């Protein structure tokens, strides 16, 4: 019996800021991601300090901004889509750049060239029978809103955002069936600059970076700061629910999903204290889905806010808005798991944004991300039980440093092994009764890394000849995983060898 449903959406995922390039071309404006600069191969995460923005502006002419170049998808999309089609893609995840349509976010009408660009991309995808899966906001925020409103911290951003979101639904609803509202919505509480364009030192000093950058609850010492990020999160929940309701009313053929970073946790020991911490952190991870899929804030988070002095300015009628804007499916990124201890003194960094402990039973990627397909199977089962909604796995994959050999080939058997194990886990979850509708591994074509802001951390089936400084031909070539994934898709996941 076939393990994957016959219309399973095999594909790959990208985002506008990480692939498009075409900076300022045809009137495109700048987003906050255009101000993140490359700081060398050893910088593990570029989103921690406010100084980034001030320096980026001061030294704009000399710094290196890889997101402004992307991989030149803006000009090469036809060639890229042809390669995806050659692999047999059924689904391609991309995002629309807000600033390509509304350069500052303040304009009343969109830029026609930007509007046309996405029509062209969707047309090209459909020509190859590839279903677009579109993220409405993949972190990107017009820089104007950072300057005017401190990003998503302010509710003033919502009407501008709704203008953009309603426009894209109205304009593209007949070409795009699957939509996601905010990419990894939980990132706004982990890395407020990345997820929300928020500068935390607007009215209080920015705490040391080690207190930020965690998908977990912050330690006691920095909890008060969470009023910034949870206020911003509230505004994103509102915008998301409003556009889901609007799409349900005006474009019933469209399906709208949330998108969160799934993070599976194990308690370090069977001690009740460790088990409780793991439970608490799991609830925190699921909270982002709870609000978007169930349509309300769970009671425990409100009591967490009360106990920690986090005063949220609730948006008018927010309960009704959330209840009316429940998503149609759950979507997630999944890269790694980690281990929880109740001991606050014993916290290490796991991956780019997570505090916790490493699991001694699990291997690391070369970036320290722990490879754990079993956790994906467990989490998929938990998500089924909690939400009973279709699940679209829209990010997963292995980042690696890669250089072509003397024949120009990349033999990425490590990537094949990683993806094979995760596809196996998904097949098992489907056999467990989980309704997984698609799988789009991250960075199906090499692109600019989000945390490293560089080209050298690569995820693709397709190699792009570009380095961190922007040197190279930008030519595309097929890695070994390209041929392997083509076979996987052709056999609908039956042949994973
Ligand atoms: C997710 C993001 O967090 O992980 C992507 O949605 C990102 O934008 C991906 O690129 C992988 O992270 P990184 O830092 O390895 O590029």
PDB file of N, CA and C in Angstrom, residues 41-44 335-336 349-352 358 362-371 397-403 410-415 418 451-452 455-459 479:
ATOM      1  N   UNK A  41      32.331  34.521   8.709  1.00  0.00           N
ATOM      2  CA  UNK A  41      31.813  33.146   8.755  1.00  0.00           C
ATOM      3  C   UNK A  41      31.540  32.634  10.156  1.00  0.00           C
ATOM      4  N   UNK A  42      32.099  33.278  11.174  1.00  0.00           N
ATOM      5  CA  UNK A  42      31.956  32.724  12.522  1.00  0.00           C
ATOM      6  C   UNK A  42      30.794  33.345  13.305  1.00  0.00           C
ATOM      7  N   UNK A  43      30.134  34.341  12.746  1.00  0.00           N
ATOM      8  CA  UNK A  43      29.051  34.987  13.499  1.00  0.00           C
ATOM      9  C   UNK A  43      27.825  34.084  13.473  1.00  0.00           C
ATOM     10  N   UNK A  44      27.423  33.535  14.618  1.00  0.00           N
ATOM     11  CA  UNK A  44      26.358  32.539  14.587  1.00  0.00           C
ATOM     12  C   UNK A  44      24.976  33.136  14.362  1.00  0.00           C
ATOM     13  N   UNK A 335      13.622  21.570  12.336  1.00  0.00           N
ATOM     14  CA  UNK A 335      15.038  21.314  12.078  1.00  0.00           C
ATOM     15  C   UNK A 335      15.687  20.451  13.154  1.00  0.00           C
ATOM     16  N   UNK A 336      15.310  20.645  14.420  1.00  0.00           N
ATOM     17  CA  UNK A 336      16.072  20.008  15.501  1.00  0.00           C
ATOM     18  C   UNK A 336      15.230  19.861  16.757  1.00  0.00           C
ATOM     19  N   UNK A 349      23.878  26.592  24.164  1.00  0.00           N
ATOM     20  CA  UNK A 349      23.172  27.007  22.955  1.00  0.00           C
ATOM     21  C   UNK A 349      23.019  25.786  22.054  1.00  0.00           C
ATOM     22  N   UNK A 350      21.793  25.564  21.582  1.00  0.00           N
ATOM     23  CA  UNK A 350      21.536  24.448  20.662  1.00  0.00           C
ATOM     24  C   UNK A 350      20.948  25.068  19.397  1.00  0.00           C
ATOM     25  N   UNK A 351      21.593  24.866  18.256  1.00  0.00           N
ATOM     26  CA  UNK A 351      21.133  25.548  17.050  1.00  0.00           C
ATOM     27  C   UNK A 351      21.429  27.038  17.191  1.00  0.00           C
ATOM     28  N   UNK A 352      20.687  27.868  16.434  1.00  0.00           N
ATOM     29  CA  UNK A 352      20.983  29.301  16.458  1.00  0.00           C
ATOM     30  C   UNK A 352      20.241  30.037  17.560  1.00  0.00           C
ATOM     31  N   UNK A 358      22.246  19.635  24.883  1.00  0.00           N
ATOM     32  CA  UNK A 358      22.330  18.737  23.731  1.00  0.00           C
ATOM     33  C   UNK A 358      21.946  17.334  24.157  1.00  0.00           C
ATOM     34  N   UNK A 362      21.982  11.871  20.005  1.00  0.00           N
ATOM     35  CA  UNK A 362      21.651  12.411  18.685  1.00  0.00           C
ATOM     36  C   UNK A 362      22.867  13.109  18.083  1.00  0.00           C
ATOM     37  N   UNK A 363      23.050  12.929  16.770  1.00  0.00           N
ATOM     38  CA  UNK A 363      24.188  13.566  16.093  1.00  0.00           C
ATOM     39  C   UNK A 363      23.875  15.021  15.763  1.00  0.00           C
ATOM     40  N   UNK A 364      24.942  15.806  15.653  1.00  0.00           N
ATOM     41  CA  UNK A 364      24.824  17.228  15.294  1.00  0.00           C
ATOM     42  C   UNK A 364      25.090  17.446  13.819  1.00  0.00           C
ATOM     43  N   UNK A 365      24.488  18.483  13.246  1.00  0.00           N
ATOM     44  CA  UNK A 365      24.967  18.952  11.938  1.00  0.00           C
ATOM     45  C   UNK A 365      26.241  19.754  12.194  1.00  0.00           C
ATOM     46  N   UNK A 366      26.925  20.159  11.143  1.00  0.00           N
ATOM     47  CA  UNK A 366      28.168  20.907  11.392  1.00  0.00           C
ATOM     48  C   UNK A 366      27.895  22.278  11.986  1.00  0.00           C
ATOM     49  N   UNK A 367      26.621  22.676  12.052  1.00  0.00           N
ATOM     50  CA  UNK A 367      26.268  23.938  12.702  1.00  0.00           C
ATOM     51  C   UNK A 367      25.709  23.703  14.107  1.00  0.00           C
ATOM     52  N   UNK A 368      25.819  22.450  14.588  1.00  0.00           N
ATOM     53  CA  UNK A 368      25.370  22.158  15.945  1.00  0.00           C
ATOM     54  C   UNK A 368      23.862  21.969  16.056  1.00  0.00           C
ATOM     55  N   UNK A 369      23.161  21.770  14.936  1.00  0.00           N
ATOM     56  CA  UNK A 369      21.720  21.532  14.974  1.00  0.00           C
ATOM     57  C   UNK A 369      21.534  20.016  15.106  1.00  0.00           C
ATOM     58  N   UNK A 370      20.787  19.588  16.096  1.00  0.00           N
ATOM     59  CA  UNK A 370      20.687  18.154  16.393  1.00  0.00           C
ATOM     60  C   UNK A 370      19.657  17.462  15.487  1.00  0.00           C
ATOM     61  N   UNK A 371      20.115  16.393  14.856  1.00  0.00           N
ATOM     62  CA  UNK A 371      19.317  15.747  13.797  1.00  0.00           C
ATOM     63  C   UNK A 371      18.436  14.664  14.404  1.00  0.00           C
ATOM     64  N   UNK A 397      15.485  20.535   6.690  1.00  0.00           N
ATOM     65  CA  UNK A 397      16.639  20.389   5.810  1.00  0.00           C
ATOM     66  C   UNK A 397      17.952  20.522   6.545  1.00  0.00           C
ATOM     67  N   UNK A 398      19.010  20.327   5.796  1.00  0.00           N
ATOM     68  CA  UNK A 398      20.350  20.306   6.378  1.00  0.00           C
ATOM     69  C   UNK A 398      21.213  21.389   5.730  1.00  0.00           C
ATOM     70  N   UNK A 399      21.662  22.335   6.554  1.00  0.00           N
ATOM     71  CA  UNK A 399      22.588  23.361   6.077  1.00  0.00           C
ATOM     72  C   UNK A 399      24.013  22.829   6.163  1.00  0.00           C
ATOM     73  N   UNK A 400      24.816  23.089   5.134  1.00  0.00           N
ATOM     74  CA  UNK A 400      26.190  22.581   5.131  1.00  0.00           C
ATOM     75  C   UNK A 400      27.080  23.514   4.308  1.00  0.00           C
ATOM     76  N   UNK A 401      28.373  23.522   4.656  1.00  0.00           N
ATOM     77  CA  UNK A 401      29.356  24.198   3.801  1.00  0.00           C
ATOM     78  C   UNK A 401      29.645  23.274   2.620  1.00  0.00           C
ATOM     79  N   UNK A 402      29.625  23.787   1.421  1.00  0.00           N
ATOM     80  CA  UNK A 402      29.833  22.916   0.256  1.00  0.00           C
ATOM     81  C   UNK A 402      30.661  23.601  -0.814  1.00  0.00           C
ATOM     82  N   UNK A 403      31.529  22.819  -1.419  1.00  0.00           N
ATOM     83  CA  UNK A 403      32.289  23.330  -2.583  1.00  0.00           C
ATOM     84  C   UNK A 403      32.272  22.235  -3.644  1.00  0.00           C
ATOM     85  N   UNK A 410      28.690  18.281  -6.648  1.00  0.00           N
ATOM     86  CA  UNK A 410      28.564  18.263  -5.185  1.00  0.00           C
ATOM     87  C   UNK A 410      27.930  16.928  -4.808  1.00  0.00           C
ATOM     88  N   UNK A 411      28.690  16.145  -4.046  1.00  0.00           N
ATOM     89  CA  UNK A 411      28.179  14.832  -3.623  1.00  0.00           C
ATOM     90  C   UNK A 411      27.623  14.973  -2.200  1.00  0.00           C
ATOM     91  N   UNK A 412      26.389  15.377  -2.092  1.00  0.00           N
ATOM     92  CA  UNK A 412      25.814  15.699  -0.780  1.00  0.00           C
ATOM     93  C   UNK A 412      25.042  14.509  -0.199  1.00  0.00           C
ATOM     94  N   UNK A 413      25.774  13.414  -0.002  1.00  0.00           N
ATOM     95  CA  UNK A 413      25.119  12.224   0.556  1.00  0.00           C
ATOM     96  C   UNK A 413      24.613  12.478   1.985  1.00  0.00           C
ATOM     97  N   UNK A 414      25.279  13.387   2.747  1.00  0.00           N
ATOM     98  CA  UNK A 414      24.827  13.743   4.090  1.00  0.00           C
ATOM     99  C   UNK A 414      23.423  14.361   4.036  1.00  0.00           C
ATOM    100  N   UNK A 415      23.157  15.171   3.006  1.00  0.00           N
ATOM    101  CA  UNK A 415      21.826  15.792   2.873  1.00  0.00           C
ATOM    102  C   UNK A 415      20.793  14.715   2.516  1.00  0.00           C
ATOM    103  N   UNK A 418      19.941  12.844   5.606  1.00  0.00           N
ATOM    104  CA  UNK A 418      19.081  13.652   6.490  1.00  0.00           C
ATOM    105  C   UNK A 418      17.627  13.634   5.981  1.00  0.00           C
ATOM    106  N   UNK A 451      20.291  33.065   9.530  1.00  0.00           N
ATOM    107  CA  UNK A 451      21.038  33.382  10.746  1.00  0.00           C
ATOM    108  C   UNK A 451      22.461  33.863  10.434  1.00  0.00           C
ATOM    109  N   UNK A 452      23.092  33.280   9.430  1.00  0.00           N
ATOM    110  CA  UNK A 452      24.471  33.674   9.115  1.00  0.00           C
ATOM    111  C   UNK A 452      24.541  34.819   8.117  1.00  0.00           C
ATOM    112  N   UNK A 455      26.001  33.171   1.966  1.00  0.00           N
ATOM    113  CA  UNK A 455      25.696  32.118   0.992  1.00  0.00           C
ATOM    114  C   UNK A 455      26.291  30.783   1.409  1.00  0.00           C
ATOM    115  N   UNK A 456      27.309  30.815   2.289  1.00  0.00           N
ATOM    116  CA  UNK A 456      28.097  29.595   2.467  1.00  0.00           C
ATOM    117  C   UNK A 456      27.387  28.498   3.252  1.00  0.00           C
ATOM    118  N   UNK A 457      26.326  28.813   3.981  1.00  0.00           N
ATOM    119  CA  UNK A 457      25.527  27.746   4.580  1.00  0.00           C
ATOM    120  C   UNK A 457      24.436  27.390   3.565  1.00  0.00           C
ATOM    121  N   UNK A 458      24.549  26.179   3.023  1.00  0.00           N
ATOM    122  CA  UNK A 458      23.697  25.830   1.874  1.00  0.00           C
ATOM    123  C   UNK A 458      22.753  24.679   2.205  1.00  0.00           C
ATOM    124  N   UNK A 459      21.560  24.734   1.634  1.00  0.00           N
ATOM    125  CA  UNK A 459      20.549  23.697   1.859  1.00  0.00           C
ATOM    126  C   UNK A 459      20.109  23.019   0.564  1.00  0.00           C
ATOM    127  N   UNK A 479      23.081  19.163  -7.676  1.00  0.00           N
ATOM    128  CA  UNK A 479      23.849  18.339  -6.721  1.00  0.00           C
ATOM    129  C   UNK A 479      23.345  16.890  -6.823  1.00  0.00           C
TER     130      UNK A 479
END
